[in-house]
Structure formats: structure tokens, C-alpha cells
Amino acid sequence: MSKSTIEGSEQRHTAIARLTLSSAEREELTGLVDEALTGPQALPVEHQLGRLAVLAHRLPERVRETLTEFRLTGRPYGGLVLAGLPLDESALGPTPASYSEVTDRPELHRATALLALLASLLGDPFSFLSQQKGQLFLDVFPVTQHENDQLGSSSAVELDWHNEDAFHEDRADWIMLLCLRNHDLVPTTFATTEALPLDAETVRTLFARRFVILPDESHTASFNQATTGVTDDAMQQLAFDLIADLNTGKHQIPILTGDPQAPMIRIDPAFMQRDLGDEEAERAQQVLIDTFARRMTDVPLTTGELLVVDNKRAVHGRRPFKARYDGTDRWLRRTNITADLRRTEGRRGGSHGRAVV
Ligand SMILES: [Fe+2]
């Protein structure tokens, strides 16, 4: 069996690239966040995304260089950490225990502005109407009823590695995870598609439209009803209809696309059909899952650290941990970023116009 050109060593995948801001850069960033959140134009971040995209042109030069290089070349491959962002953990308030408990503290607006500014260097933040009412900036913290689920709000079980919203055609090109609090250094897990050691036949199979990924529970109408509630918005209903249709399992997709040397990936083992009635596809899928399982690395984020993930060339997950529900648990704020808002024109709603059906 011949080996494909994307074969390579797994030894390189041990650490993620980091850029740590200097104190002068932190000050520059603090000034920009102040400007975004004060003055006559001050509106909630969700309603001034255009203005924040303009302010992003004045982010510290090293940050602009790093994220522009990442956007244009995909390097560092799959993702990086920006460290030393200006966030005051003591001003955030306690980690919420439910979605209704997320407070309105000024420091949380600062976290959101930071995310929006940095996201604007890669593309544009967007959300899904089928998830938390299309909220653009989503909080990740443990919820007691979800302890053992395959959701970001679980804790007692490993959150299996995945691409974010892998089931969706319009899934994010990149995601940003900003750490607000993580006293226990609970690791986020991370791995890329760089130099996957796969044979040519397996690669060929993975490039074929022979696989099925079902939506995760957070996009269903029933989950929304139980957490953030649903609206009577007709577009939101369309979004839930789409989720229900995808849940039928009749849509076949390829797992790998693009350049075989640096393939884009669409994978979420916890929600993929294993019984495909196609032995070759089942074998290739399992080989790829086993390959990723061996190359996952741990990225323990702390307050003010931002993990940027190329959602089409890397996967992420989370190690299990013991949640305390006492206001000190791990807490991240995240957003989805698209390289091309235009592809979803006519299919977006929400008060900010960025929530995709
Ligand atoms: Fe995720």
C-alpha cells in the first residue's frame, strides 16, 4: 500500500505556538477596549461590530502581524495562543451556574470587546439561530445537569475532540476561546491535520462523500427550550427545521477536503454515524479517529489567554474535571468567526444580523 504525501512525523505536534503581549501592548489594547465601550457611540458590542472592525486596525502591530499571517497562510498550523490580554478576573464576578445567571458586569463587556476586536483581524463573528438564540459571544462553564453530556457545559466526562458545529455547512472557519477563569488549569485539548500519517487509500476514502455527522444537542429546539428559551421568530423555526432535517442522517459528507498536503477536516466522532453500511468508509473513519486520539495535546488556559483554533484544520476538546459550582469553576467566552459573511446573505437574523439559519 503506497503512502500519501500527507504522511509525516507526529513528533512535531507537542506544543502550540504562543504570542505573549508586552505590558506596552496590553496598555494599547486596554485603550482600544476603553474606546470601544465609552463615548457617544457606545453600544453593546453586538451592535457595533463594524466600528470594532475599524478599531481593530489599531491593535498592536505584532498582534496584527501574527493574526494576518495566520489568516493568509494558516501558520502557525491549526492555531495559537495569545497570552497576556488585559482582563481582571476579580472584576468578572462568580462563574455562573446556568445561562440565566450570566451577569452584566463591565469586565464582561470588556471580554466581549476583546474577542470582537481580535476576531475582526481574521474575519467576522457570527452565530447560529439554533444555538442560544443566536447569541454571538457564548459562555462555556459547567452546568450541573450536563455533567456527563457531550456539551461544552459538561465536566465529569472528557469532552471528545471535535470541529465546532462540524455538522453544519456554514460552520466557523476559526473559533476563539477566551479564558476568563481556570483555577484548576483544566486542559483544553487540541490537534491539527498537519502531516497526518495516513496511506493514500485511506485519504482517498476520507475525501469521498461517504460520512454522516449529526447535529449536537445544543442546536435542537428542545435543548434551547430547556436552557435559553425559544422565540416566535420564523427564521429561528427555519433553523430548527434544518437541524431536524440534518438529524435524519441522510446527508453524506466528505471528512477531508481541499489540499491533501494540508487537508481541511470536518469531524465530530461523538456525533458521527459509525454504522455506515460501507466497510471501507467505516475503516477509514476509524483509522482517522485513532490517529487523532494519539496526537491530542493539552492546552491549559488561564485568565487573559485566548486560544485561536483553525476550525477547518484543527480539532479541540476538554479533559474531564470536578466542577464545584461555587462560582470558581472554569469559564471561557467564545465566538465563531467566518472568512466570508457573504455566503450566508439572506439566511441571517438576530438583532445583530449575524445569526445564521
Ligand atoms: Fe467545541
Short mmCIF file of N, CA and C and ligand atoms in Angstrom, two decimals, residues 152 159 162-165 175 177 316-317 334, ligand 1:
data_model
loop_
_atom_site.label_atom_id
_atom_site.label_comp_id
_atom_site.label_asym_id
_atom_site.label_seq_id
_atom_site.Cartn_x
_atom_site.Cartn_y
_atom_site.Cartn_z
N GLY A 152 -20.17 21.53 25.82
CA GLY A 152 -19.15 22.36 26.45
C GLY A 152 -19.43 22.57 27.93
N LEU A 159 -14.73 15.88 27.19
CA LEU A 159 -15.46 16.39 26.03
C LEU A 159 -14.65 15.96 24.82
N HIS A 162 -13.38 17.58 18.60
CA HIS A 162 -14.32 17.82 17.51
C HIS A 162 -13.97 19.11 16.78
N ASN A 163 -14.55 19.27 15.59
CA ASN A 163 -14.62 20.60 14.99
C ASN A 163 -15.91 21.22 15.52
N GLU A 164 -15.89 22.54 15.76
CA GLU A 164 -17.10 23.21 16.24
C GLU A 164 -18.18 23.14 15.16
N ASP A 165 -19.38 22.69 15.55
CA ASP A 165 -20.52 22.64 14.64
C ASP A 165 -20.16 21.91 13.33
N ILE A 175 -12.45 29.54 15.49
CA ILE A 175 -13.12 29.90 16.73
C ILE A 175 -12.08 30.51 17.67
N LEU A 177 -11.44 31.10 21.81
CA LEU A 177 -11.85 30.76 23.17
C LEU A 177 -11.05 31.64 24.12
N HIS A 316 -10.61 20.36 18.71
CA HIS A 316 -10.39 20.72 20.11
C HIS A 316 -11.40 19.96 20.98
N GLY A 317 -11.09 19.88 22.26
CA GLY A 317 -11.98 19.22 23.21
C GLY A 317 -11.63 19.70 24.61
N ARG A 334 -16.55 32.41 24.13
CA ARG A 334 -16.07 32.07 22.79
C ARG A 334 -16.92 32.72 21.69
FE FE B 1 -16.16 23.00 20.93
#
